[in-house]
Coordinates of C-alpha atoms in Angstrom, one line a residue:
M16 CA -16.5 11.5 -11.2
R17 CA -19.5 13.0 -12.9
L18 CA -21.2 11.0 -15.6
S19 CA -21.8 14.1 -17.6
Q20 CA -18.0 14.1 -18.1
F21 CA -17.6 10.4 -18.6
H22 CA -18.2 8.1 -21.4
L23 CA -21.1 5.7 -20.6
S24 CA -22.9 4.0 -23.5
T25 CA -25.6 1.5 -22.6
A26 CA -28.0 -0.5 -24.6
K27 CA -31.5 -2.0 -24.0
E28 CA -31.3 -4.7 -26.6
T29 CA -29.1 -7.9 -26.2
P30 CA -26.7 -8.2 -29.2
A31 CA -27.6 -11.2 -31.4
D32 CA -24.1 -12.6 -31.4
A33 CA -23.6 -12.7 -27.6
E34 CA -24.2 -16.3 -26.4
I35 CA -23.7 -16.2 -22.6
V36 CA -24.8 -13.7 -20.0
S37 CA -21.4 -12.1 -19.3
H38 CA -20.9 -11.3 -22.9
Q39 CA -24.4 -10.0 -23.3
L40 CA -24.2 -7.7 -20.2
M41 CA -20.7 -6.5 -20.9
L42 CA -21.9 -5.3 -24.4
R43 CA -25.1 -3.9 -23.1
A44 CA -23.4 -2.1 -20.2
G45 CA -20.8 -0.6 -22.7
M46 CA -17.8 -2.3 -21.1
L47 CA -16.7 -3.8 -24.4
R48 CA -16.7 -3.2 -28.1
K49 CA -15.8 -5.8 -30.6
L50 CA -13.0 -5.0 -33.0
A51 CA -12.5 -8.4 -34.6
A52 CA -13.2 -12.1 -33.7
G53 CA -11.8 -12.5 -30.2
L54 CA -10.5 -9.0 -30.0
Y55 CA -12.1 -6.3 -27.9
T56 CA -11.8 -2.7 -26.9
W57 CA -12.3 -2.1 -23.2
S58 CA -14.3 1.1 -22.7
P59 CA -13.5 3.5 -19.8
L60 CA -16.2 1.7 -17.7
G61 CA -14.8 -1.8 -18.5
L62 CA -11.3 -0.6 -17.8
R63 CA -12.3 0.6 -14.3
V64 CA -13.4 -2.9 -13.4
L65 CA -10.4 -4.5 -15.0
R66 CA -8.1 -2.3 -13.1
R67 CA -9.8 -3.1 -9.8
V68 CA -9.1 -6.8 -10.4
E69 CA -5.6 -6.0 -11.4
A70 CA -5.0 -4.0 -8.3
V71 CA -6.1 -6.9 -6.0
V72 CA -4.0 -9.4 -7.9
R73 CA -0.9 -7.0 -7.7
E74 CA -1.4 -6.4 -4.0
E75 CA -1.6 -10.0 -3.1
M76 CA 1.3 -11.1 -5.3
D77 CA 3.4 -8.4 -3.6
R78 CA 2.2 -9.4 -0.2
A79 CA 3.2 -13.0 -1.1
G80 CA 6.8 -11.8 -1.8
A81 CA 6.7 -12.0 -5.7
I82 CA 8.7 -9.4 -7.6
E83 CA 7.0 -7.6 -10.5
L84 CA 8.7 -7.2 -13.9
L85 CA 7.6 -6.9 -17.5
M86 CA 8.8 -9.1 -20.4
P87 CA 8.2 -8.6 -24.1
T88 CA 5.0 -9.8 -25.7
I89 CA 7.0 -10.6 -28.9
Q90 CA 9.3 -13.6 -28.4
P91 CA 12.0 -15.0 -30.7
R92 CA 11.6 -18.5 -32.1
E93 CA 15.0 -19.5 -30.9
L94 CA 13.9 -19.6 -27.3
W95 CA 10.9 -21.8 -28.2
D96 CA 13.1 -24.2 -30.2
E97 CA 15.2 -24.7 -27.0
T98 CA 12.2 -26.3 -25.2
G99 CA 10.7 -27.8 -28.4
R100 CA 7.5 -26.0 -28.0
W101 CA 7.6 -24.0 -31.3
Q102 CA 6.0 -27.0 -32.9
K103 CA 4.5 -28.7 -29.8
F104 CA 2.4 -25.7 -28.7
G105 CA 0.2 -26.1 -31.7
P106 CA -1.8 -23.7 -33.8
Q107 CA -2.7 -21.5 -30.9
L108 CA 0.8 -20.0 -31.2
L109 CA 0.6 -16.9 -33.4
K110 CA 3.7 -16.9 -35.4
I111 CA 5.0 -13.7 -37.2
K112 CA 8.0 -12.6 -39.1
D113 CA 9.8 -9.3 -39.1
R114 CA 11.2 -7.5 -42.2
K115 CA 14.4 -9.7 -42.1
Q116 CA 12.2 -12.8 -42.0
A117 CA 13.3 -13.6 -38.6
E118 CA 10.6 -15.6 -36.8
Y119 CA 8.8 -14.6 -33.6
C120 CA 5.5 -15.4 -31.8
Y121 CA 3.1 -13.3 -29.9
A122 CA 3.3 -14.5 -26.3
P123 CA 0.7 -16.9 -25.1
T124 CA 2.8 -17.5 -22.0
A125 CA 6.4 -16.7 -20.9
E126 CA 8.1 -19.8 -19.5
E127 CA 10.9 -19.5 -22.2
V128 CA 11.5 -15.9 -21.8
V129 CA 11.6 -15.9 -18.0
T130 CA 13.9 -18.9 -18.0
D131 CA 16.2 -17.0 -20.3
F132 CA 16.1 -14.0 -17.9
A133 CA 16.9 -16.3 -15.0
R134 CA 19.7 -18.1 -16.5
S135 CA 21.3 -14.6 -17.3
E136 CA 20.5 -13.0 -13.9
L137 CA 20.8 -15.8 -11.4
S138 CA 24.1 -17.4 -10.7
S139 CA 24.1 -18.5 -7.1
Y140 CA 21.9 -20.4 -4.7
K141 CA 22.0 -17.3 -2.5
Q142 CA 19.7 -15.5 -5.0
L143 CA 17.1 -18.2 -4.5
P144 CA 14.2 -18.6 -4.0
V145 CA 12.8 -15.9 -6.2
N146 CA 9.4 -15.4 -7.8
F147 CA 9.0 -13.0 -10.8
Y148 CA 5.6 -11.9 -12.1
Q149 CA 4.0 -9.6 -14.6
I150 CA 0.5 -8.5 -15.6
Q151 CA 0.7 -8.4 -19.4
T152 CA -1.4 -8.9 -22.5
K153 CA -1.3 -12.4 -24.0
F154 CA -2.4 -13.8 -27.3
R155 CA -3.6 -17.3 -28.2
D156 CA -5.0 -17.9 -31.7
E157 CA -8.2 -19.7 -30.6
I158 CA -9.8 -21.7 -33.4
R159 CA -13.2 -20.5 -32.4
P160 CA -13.2 -17.4 -30.2
R161 CA -16.5 -17.1 -28.4
F162 CA -18.2 -16.0 -25.3
G163 CA -16.7 -12.5 -25.3
V164 CA -13.6 -12.2 -23.2
M165 CA -14.3 -15.6 -21.7
R166 CA -12.5 -17.2 -24.6
S167 CA -10.9 -14.5 -26.6
R168 CA -7.7 -14.3 -28.5
E169 CA -6.2 -11.4 -26.7
F170 CA -6.5 -11.2 -22.9
L171 CA -4.8 -9.7 -19.8
M172 CA -3.0 -12.3 -17.6
K173 CA -1.0 -12.3 -14.5
D174 CA 1.8 -14.9 -14.9
A175 CA 4.5 -15.6 -12.3
Y176 CA 7.4 -17.9 -12.3
S177 CA 9.5 -19.1 -9.3
F178 CA 13.0 -20.5 -9.2
H179 CA 14.3 -22.8 -6.5
L180 CA 17.3 -25.0 -5.6
T181 CA 15.4 -27.9 -4.3
P182 CA 12.0 -29.6 -4.8
D183 CA 11.1 -28.9 -1.2
C184 CA 11.6 -25.2 -1.7
L185 CA 9.4 -25.3 -4.8
E186 CA 6.7 -27.1 -2.8
R187 CA 6.7 -24.3 -0.2
E188 CA 6.3 -21.6 -2.8
Y189 CA 3.5 -23.6 -4.6
R190 CA 1.6 -23.6 -1.2
N191 CA 2.4 -19.9 -0.8
M192 CA 0.9 -19.1 -4.2
H193 CA -2.1 -21.3 -3.6
A194 CA -2.8 -19.3 -0.4
A195 CA -2.3 -16.0 -2.3
Y196 CA -4.8 -17.1 -5.0
S197 CA -7.3 -18.0 -2.4
R198 CA -6.9 -14.5 -0.8
I199 CA -7.3 -12.9 -4.3
F200 CA -10.5 -14.6 -5.0
E201 CA -11.9 -14.1 -1.5
R202 CA -11.1 -10.3 -1.7
L203 CA -12.9 -10.1 -5.0
G204 CA -16.0 -11.5 -3.4
L205 CA -16.2 -14.7 -5.7
K206 CA -17.3 -18.2 -4.8
F207 CA -14.5 -20.4 -6.0
R208 CA -12.9 -23.8 -5.7
A209 CA -9.5 -25.1 -6.1
V210 CA -9.3 -28.4 -7.9
Q211 CA -6.7 -30.9 -8.9
A212 CA -5.8 -30.6 -12.6
D213 CA -3.8 -31.9 -15.5
S214 CA -0.8 -29.7 -16.4
G215 CA -1.5 -29.7 -20.1
A216 CA 0.7 -27.9 -22.5
I217 CA 2.6 -26.1 -19.8
G218 CA 3.8 -29.4 -18.3
G219 CA 5.0 -30.1 -14.9
D220 CA 4.7 -32.5 -11.9
A221 CA 1.6 -31.1 -10.1
S222 CA -1.1 -28.5 -10.7
Q223 CA -4.3 -27.0 -9.4
E224 CA -6.9 -25.0 -11.1
F225 CA -9.0 -22.2 -9.5
H226 CA -12.6 -22.2 -10.7
V227 CA -15.3 -19.5 -10.2
L228 CA -18.5 -21.5 -9.6
A229 CA -21.2 -20.8 -12.1
D230 CA -23.9 -22.9 -13.8
S231 CA -22.7 -21.6 -17.2
G232 CA -19.1 -22.7 -16.6
E233 CA -17.4 -24.6 -19.4
D234 CA -15.6 -26.9 -17.1
A235 CA -17.0 -29.9 -15.1
I236 CA -15.7 -29.9 -11.5
V237 CA -15.8 -33.1 -9.6
F238 CA -16.0 -33.0 -5.8
S239 CA -16.6 -35.3 -2.9
D240 CA -19.7 -34.9 -0.8
G241 CA -17.8 -36.2 2.2
S242 CA -14.4 -34.3 2.0
Q243 CA -12.6 -31.5 0.6
Y244 CA -11.4 -33.5 -2.4
A245 CA -12.0 -31.7 -5.8
A246 CA -10.6 -32.1 -9.3
N247 CA -11.4 -31.2 -12.8
L248 CA -12.9 -34.0 -15.0
E249 CA -9.6 -34.5 -16.8
A250 CA -7.8 -35.2 -13.5
A251 CA -10.4 -36.9 -11.2
E252 CA -9.4 -40.4 -10.4
A253 CA -11.8 -43.3 -10.9
V254 CA -10.9 -45.8 -8.2
A255 CA -10.9 -49.5 -8.8
P256 CA -14.0 -51.4 -7.7
S257 CA -13.7 -52.5 -4.0
A258 CA -15.3 -55.9 -4.6
P259 CA -13.2 -58.8 -6.1
R260 CA -13.9 -60.0 -9.5
A261 CA -16.7 -62.5 -9.6
A262 CA -16.2 -66.1 -10.8
A263 CA -17.3 -67.0 -14.3
G264 CA -21.0 -68.0 -14.4
E265 CA -21.7 -68.2 -18.1
E266 CA -20.4 -69.9 -21.2
K267 CA -18.7 -67.9 -23.9
R268 CA -20.9 -67.6 -26.9
D269 CA -21.4 -65.5 -30.1
V270 CA -24.6 -63.7 -30.5
A271 CA -25.9 -62.1 -33.8
T272 CA -26.0 -58.3 -33.7
P273 CA -26.6 -57.6 -37.4
V274 CA -27.0 -53.8 -37.1
Q275 CA -26.2 -53.2 -33.4
K276 CA -22.9 -51.6 -33.2
T277 CA -23.0 -49.5 -30.0
C278 CA -23.0 -50.9 -26.5
E279 CA -26.4 -49.3 -25.9
E280 CA -27.9 -51.1 -28.9
V281 CA -26.3 -54.4 -28.0
A282 CA -27.5 -54.2 -24.4
A283 CA -31.1 -53.4 -25.6
L284 CA -31.0 -56.3 -28.0
L285 CA -29.8 -58.8 -25.4
G286 CA -32.0 -57.4 -22.6
I287 CA -29.0 -56.8 -20.2
P288 CA -27.8 -53.8 -18.3
L289 CA -25.5 -51.5 -20.2
Q290 CA -23.0 -52.0 -17.4
R291 CA -22.4 -55.6 -18.6
T292 CA -21.0 -54.6 -21.9
V293 CA -17.5 -53.5 -22.8
K294 CA -16.5 -51.0 -25.5
S295 CA -13.3 -51.3 -27.5
V296 CA -11.3 -48.2 -28.6
A297 CA -8.6 -49.0 -31.1
V298 CA -5.7 -46.5 -31.1
V299 CA -2.1 -46.4 -32.2
G300 CA 0.5 -45.2 -29.7
E301 CA 4.2 -44.8 -29.6
Q302 CA 4.7 -48.6 -29.3
G303 CA 2.0 -49.7 -31.7
F304 CA -1.6 -50.9 -31.9
V305 CA -3.6 -50.7 -28.6
L306 CA -7.1 -51.7 -27.7
A307 CA -8.5 -49.8 -24.8
L308 CA -11.4 -51.3 -23.0
L309 CA -14.1 -49.4 -21.0
R310 CA -17.4 -50.4 -19.6
G311 CA -20.2 -49.7 -21.9
D312 CA -21.6 -46.8 -19.9
H313 CA -18.2 -45.1 -19.4
M314 CA -16.3 -42.6 -21.5
V315 CA -12.7 -42.6 -22.3
N316 CA -10.6 -39.9 -20.7
E317 CA -8.1 -38.9 -23.4
I318 CA -5.8 -37.2 -21.0
K319 CA -5.5 -40.3 -18.7
L320 CA -5.1 -42.6 -21.8
A321 CA -2.2 -40.6 -23.1
K322 CA -0.4 -41.2 -19.9
V323 CA -0.4 -44.9 -20.2
A324 CA 3.2 -46.1 -20.9
G325 CA 3.7 -46.6 -24.6
L326 CA 0.8 -44.5 -25.8
G327 CA 2.0 -40.9 -25.6
D328 CA 0.6 -38.8 -28.5
Y329 CA -1.7 -41.6 -29.6
R330 CA -4.2 -41.4 -32.4
L331 CA -7.3 -43.3 -33.4
A332 CA -6.5 -46.4 -35.5
T333 CA -7.5 -46.3 -39.1
E334 CA -10.0 -48.9 -40.5
A335 CA -7.1 -50.5 -42.4
E336 CA -5.1 -50.9 -39.2
I337 CA -8.2 -52.3 -37.4
A338 CA -8.8 -54.8 -40.2
D339 CA -5.1 -55.8 -40.1
H340 CA -4.9 -56.4 -36.4
L341 CA -8.5 -57.6 -35.6
G342 CA -9.9 -58.7 -38.9
S343 CA -13.1 -56.7 -38.4
E344 CA -14.5 -53.2 -38.6
P345 CA -15.6 -50.6 -36.1
G346 CA -18.7 -51.5 -34.2
F347 CA -17.8 -55.2 -33.7
L348 CA -14.3 -55.0 -32.1
G349 CA -13.2 -56.9 -29.1
P350 CA -10.0 -58.3 -27.4
V351 CA -10.9 -62.0 -28.0
A352 CA -8.6 -63.7 -30.5
P353 CA -7.1 -60.9 -32.5
Q354 CA -5.4 -61.7 -35.8
K355 CA -2.1 -60.0 -34.7
P356 CA -0.6 -59.5 -31.3
I357 CA -2.0 -56.3 -29.7
T358 CA -1.6 -54.5 -26.4
V359 CA -4.8 -54.6 -24.3
V360 CA -5.3 -51.7 -21.9
A361 CA -8.3 -52.3 -19.6
D362 CA -9.9 -49.7 -17.4
R363 CA -9.9 -50.6 -13.7
T364 CA -13.6 -51.3 -13.8
V365 CA -13.4 -53.6 -16.8
A366 CA -10.5 -55.6 -15.2
A367 CA -12.9 -56.4 -12.4
M368 CA -15.8 -57.6 -14.7
A369 CA -17.0 -61.1 -15.4
D370 CA -19.4 -62.5 -17.9
F371 CA -19.2 -59.4 -20.1
V372 CA -20.1 -58.7 -23.7
V373 CA -17.6 -57.5 -26.3
G374 CA -17.4 -57.4 -30.0
A375 CA -16.6 -60.6 -31.7
N376 CA -14.2 -59.3 -34.3
R377 CA -16.7 -60.5 -36.8
V378 CA -19.1 -58.2 -38.6
G379 CA -22.7 -58.7 -37.3
F380 CA -21.6 -60.5 -34.1
H381 CA -20.7 -59.8 -30.4
T382 CA -19.4 -62.3 -27.9
A383 CA -21.3 -62.7 -24.5
G384 CA -20.2 -64.5 -21.4
V385 CA -16.5 -63.4 -21.7
N386 CA -14.2 -63.9 -18.7
W387 CA -10.7 -62.9 -18.0
G388 CA -8.2 -65.8 -17.8
R389 CA -10.5 -68.2 -19.3
D390 CA -11.5 -66.6 -22.6
L391 CA -8.7 -64.2 -23.1
P392 CA -5.5 -63.3 -21.2
E393 CA -5.4 -60.9 -18.4
P394 CA -5.0 -57.4 -19.8
D395 CA -1.5 -56.2 -20.5
V396 CA -2.2 -52.9 -18.6
V397 CA -4.9 -52.1 -16.0
A398 CA -5.2 -48.3 -15.6
D399 CA -7.7 -45.6 -14.8
I400 CA -8.5 -44.4 -18.4
R401 CA -12.2 -43.2 -17.9
N402 CA -14.1 -40.2 -16.9
V403 CA -15.6 -40.5 -13.4
V404 CA -19.4 -40.4 -13.1
A405 CA -21.7 -39.1 -10.3
G406 CA -21.8 -41.5 -7.5
D407 CA -18.4 -42.9 -8.0
A408 CA -16.4 -43.5 -4.8
S409 CA -14.1 -40.5 -3.9
P410 CA -10.4 -41.3 -4.4
C411 CA -9.8 -39.9 -0.8
G412 CA -11.9 -42.7 0.6
R413 CA -14.6 -40.4 2.0
G414 CA -17.9 -39.8 0.3
R415 CA -19.2 -40.0 -3.3
L416 CA -18.4 -37.9 -6.3
A417 CA -20.7 -35.1 -7.5
F418 CA -20.4 -32.5 -10.3
A419 CA -20.6 -28.7 -10.5
R420 CA -19.8 -26.3 -13.2
G421 CA -16.8 -23.9 -13.0
I422 CA -14.9 -21.2 -15.0
E423 CA -11.2 -21.6 -14.8
V424 CA -9.6 -18.3 -13.7
G425 CA -6.3 -19.4 -12.2
H426 CA -3.8 -22.2 -12.5
V427 CA -0.7 -23.1 -10.4
F428 CA 1.9 -25.5 -11.5
Q429 CA 5.0 -27.2 -10.2
L430 CA 7.1 -27.3 -13.3
G431 CA 10.1 -29.1 -11.9
Q432 CA 13.1 -28.9 -14.1
K433 CA 11.4 -29.2 -17.5
Y434 CA 12.3 -25.7 -18.8
A435 CA 15.3 -25.1 -16.7
D436 CA 16.9 -28.4 -18.0
A437 CA 16.0 -27.7 -21.6
M438 CA 17.5 -24.2 -21.4
K439 CA 20.5 -25.0 -19.1
A440 CA 19.3 -22.6 -16.4
T441 CA 21.7 -23.4 -13.5
V442 CA 23.0 -21.8 -10.3
L443 CA 26.0 -22.8 -8.2
D444 CA 25.1 -24.5 -4.9
E445 CA 26.9 -24.3 -1.6
T446 CA 29.7 -26.5 -2.9
G447 CA 30.2 -24.5 -6.0
K448 CA 28.6 -27.2 -8.2
A449 CA 26.2 -26.2 -11.0
Q450 CA 22.6 -27.3 -10.2
T451 CA 19.6 -27.1 -12.6
M452 CA 16.9 -24.9 -10.9
F453 CA 13.4 -26.1 -10.1
M454 CA 10.5 -23.8 -11.3
G455 CA 6.9 -23.1 -10.5
C456 CA 4.4 -21.3 -12.7
Y457 CA 1.3 -19.4 -11.6
G458 CA -1.2 -17.9 -13.9
I459 CA -4.4 -15.8 -13.4
G460 CA -6.8 -14.7 -16.2
V461 CA -7.5 -11.1 -15.2
T462 CA -9.9 -10.4 -18.0
R463 CA -11.6 -13.8 -17.6
I464 CA -12.2 -13.0 -13.9
V465 CA -14.4 -10.0 -14.9
A466 CA -16.5 -12.2 -17.1
A467 CA -16.7 -15.0 -14.6
A468 CA -17.8 -12.7 -11.9
I469 CA -20.7 -11.6 -14.1
E470 CA -21.7 -15.2 -14.7
Q471 CA -21.8 -15.7 -11.0
N472 CA -23.5 -12.4 -10.1
H473 CA -26.2 -11.0 -12.2
D474 CA -30.1 -10.8 -12.3
A475 CA -32.7 -9.7 -14.8
A476 CA -31.8 -6.1 -14.5
G477 CA -28.1 -6.5 -15.2
I478 CA -24.7 -7.0 -13.5
V479 CA -24.6 -7.3 -9.7
W480 CA -20.9 -6.7 -9.0
P481 CA -19.2 -7.8 -5.8
E482 CA -18.2 -4.5 -4.2
P483 CA -14.4 -4.9 -4.6
M484 CA -14.9 -5.2 -8.4
A485 CA -17.5 -2.5 -9.1
P486 CA -16.5 0.6 -11.2
W487 CA -17.9 2.6 -8.3
R488 CA -19.4 1.6 -5.0
V489 CA -22.1 4.2 -4.9
A490 CA -24.1 6.0 -7.6
I491 CA -25.6 9.3 -6.5
C492 CA -28.6 9.8 -8.8
M493 CA -29.8 13.4 -9.1
I494 CA -33.5 13.7 -9.8
N495 CA -33.3 17.0 -11.6
P496 CA -34.6 16.8 -15.2
K497 CA -32.8 19.2 -17.5
L498 CA -30.8 20.4 -14.3
Q499 CA -33.3 23.2 -13.6
N500 CA -33.3 22.9 -9.8
A501 CA -30.1 24.6 -8.5
E502 CA -30.8 23.4 -4.9
V503 CA -30.9 19.7 -5.9
T504 CA -27.7 20.1 -7.9
A505 CA -25.9 21.8 -5.0
A506 CA -27.0 19.1 -2.6
A507 CA -25.9 16.3 -4.9
L508 CA -22.5 17.9 -5.4
A509 CA -22.1 18.4 -1.6
L510 CA -23.1 14.8 -1.0
Q511 CA -20.5 13.6 -3.5
A512 CA -17.8 15.8 -1.9
D513 CA -18.6 14.4 1.5
M514 CA -18.5 10.8 0.3
Q515 CA -15.1 11.3 -1.3
A516 CA -13.8 12.9 1.8
A517 CA -15.0 9.9 3.7
G518 CA -13.1 7.6 1.3
I519 CA -16.3 6.3 -0.4
D520 CA -15.9 5.7 -4.1
C521 CA -18.8 7.3 -5.8
V522 CA -20.1 8.7 -9.1
L523 CA -22.6 11.4 -9.6
D524 CA -25.2 10.8 -12.4
D525 CA -25.8 14.4 -13.5
R526 CA -26.9 13.7 -16.9
G527 CA -30.3 15.1 -16.4
L528 CA -32.1 11.8 -17.3
R529 CA -35.6 10.8 -16.2
P530 CA -35.5 8.4 -13.0
G531 CA -36.4 5.2 -14.9
Q532 CA -33.7 5.5 -17.4
M533 CA -31.1 6.6 -14.8
F534 CA -32.0 3.8 -12.4
A535 CA -32.0 1.2 -15.2
D536 CA -28.4 2.2 -16.2
M537 CA -27.2 2.0 -12.6
E538 CA -28.7 -1.5 -12.3
L539 CA -27.3 -2.7 -15.6
I540 CA -23.7 -1.6 -14.8
G541 CA -24.1 -3.2 -11.4
I542 CA -23.4 -0.4 -8.9
P543 CA -23.7 -1.9 -5.4
H544 CA -25.4 1.2 -3.8
R545 CA -27.8 3.8 -5.2
V546 CA -28.6 7.1 -3.4
V547 CA -31.2 9.4 -4.8
V548 CA -31.1 13.2 -4.2
S549 CA -34.5 14.8 -5.0
E550 CA -36.5 17.9 -4.3
R551 CA -38.9 15.8 -2.3
G552 CA -36.0 14.1 -0.3
L553 CA -34.4 17.5 0.5
A554 CA -37.8 18.7 1.9
A555 CA -37.9 15.7 4.2
G556 CA -34.3 15.8 5.1
T557 CA -33.6 12.3 3.7
F558 CA -32.0 10.4 0.8
E559 CA -33.6 7.5 -1.0
Y560 CA -31.2 4.5 -0.6
R561 CA -31.3 1.2 -2.3
A562 CA -28.7 -1.7 -2.2
R563 CA -28.3 -3.3 -5.6
R564 CA -29.2 -6.7 -4.1
A565 CA -32.2 -5.4 -2.2
G566 CA -35.8 -5.3 -3.2
D567 CA -36.9 -2.1 -1.6
N568 CA -35.9 1.5 -1.1
E569 CA -35.1 3.1 2.2
N570 CA -35.4 6.7 3.2
L571 CA -32.3 7.6 5.3
D572 CA -31.0 10.8 6.8
R573 CA -27.4 11.7 6.2
E574 CA -26.0 10.1 9.4
A575 CA -27.8 6.8 8.7
L576 CA -26.8 6.9 5.1
F577 CA -23.1 7.1 5.8
A578 CA -23.4 4.5 8.6
R579 CA -24.9 2.2 6.1
L580 CA -22.2 2.8 3.4
R581 CA -19.4 2.4 6.0
G582 CA -20.9 -0.8 7.3

């Protein structure tokens, strides 16, 4: 490839609407061009990187035994109605109508379509297990597209779906896909971590996310400093305190808190640690009014709370509902002496507390010295409903929890029979009896990997690609302004031919630019190796070599140069 015959359009200035490094550098390097909010054109340069990622993903999926197919991006409503997701998926589902007013959606994922394919194509246990995958454009109508392709509306995704006769078989394929994903990210040269996760809108029995580690990551990753335990914040378990609940040591008493509504304000007024206060979150679940209790310095985990029996798709209680059940208003709520029967869900930490402070269900007052059993009944439910914090004990029993930032680039699920049962996807077992299949789902955000790699690998000059992702491994920079020296041109072309013959992927910068501009472009677009062909170098019998991550140039003869590039 010669850059004089390629489209490369770089920029010195950072676009004003680009908020994070990957978005800034992808625009400056000319990899992307914005068409509309969350919609981007990939330039020839950007597409080269995208295709490199796609190739590694495809190779490892094939190696793992998955079979590639391609499903439509436009999906009929009828399939989504079978699983109930036409409404449940939410506003991210882009719905469209054809000229006959038939309803469709633009695929955000393909569980329904692949299950429909499987129920038509698979009839016997002898055809199982099988894993189908595709690399295809998806669309999710993000309410606020941002960060370039990190959170865009249209993106390239690898999604795979496996079908099994038994849960044990599903578990084996889940582990197979986990191993395949690990190989993919290792081959791409990325620092990553697999973490336990919540299954979210996809559903299922177990799932893990793969995160590229980066300070700019949107997601908080929780890990143990004494083991391999890791989870995202939504799924990280907060274990119960190991010490038994202390005996009551104070008398229950109401204290005036005329304008103090938050736990922080109440603790400051009373001169006590925030950890001795309890906050009350009033919600309405599937089975009615619920008061969720958390220690004053803890935050409710909405995902965990929704999993408490009887809550489901809960919502915050209205002020009228609060007044009806507790006789008070927000800021002064508590579980002591409600006006109507309520369900009390206490976080594990709160259930172990004694002599704590809660709202008095009376405007302008809180109650101190509250104890379980003496001042109020034991909680109806004790559950893990909070976010973990740094320093919490690890659920595995080894070490303490700490935090890192990550960018989710992959997710593996054990779906169980959720979709197969809803869509009646069965096969005949060895006895001739129809059995509902078990399913797994495995996704990788191909476009997101590109952005995540930049977030993890960049410097002040631009992108620093891991070699497997770079558009070219080597840039041959020809110092030949206006292409006036035929000897330099010939030497550069000969070097390019020799590299190509040796299997070294390279590009020749023959645009005739000045060295400063040429080098700046190569650093900006992140080429791992730069080789300079110049009149001075030819006279000395050397080439000027510099690795993208190195601070200094080296003068190498041809043999040493090729040894370095093969190493």
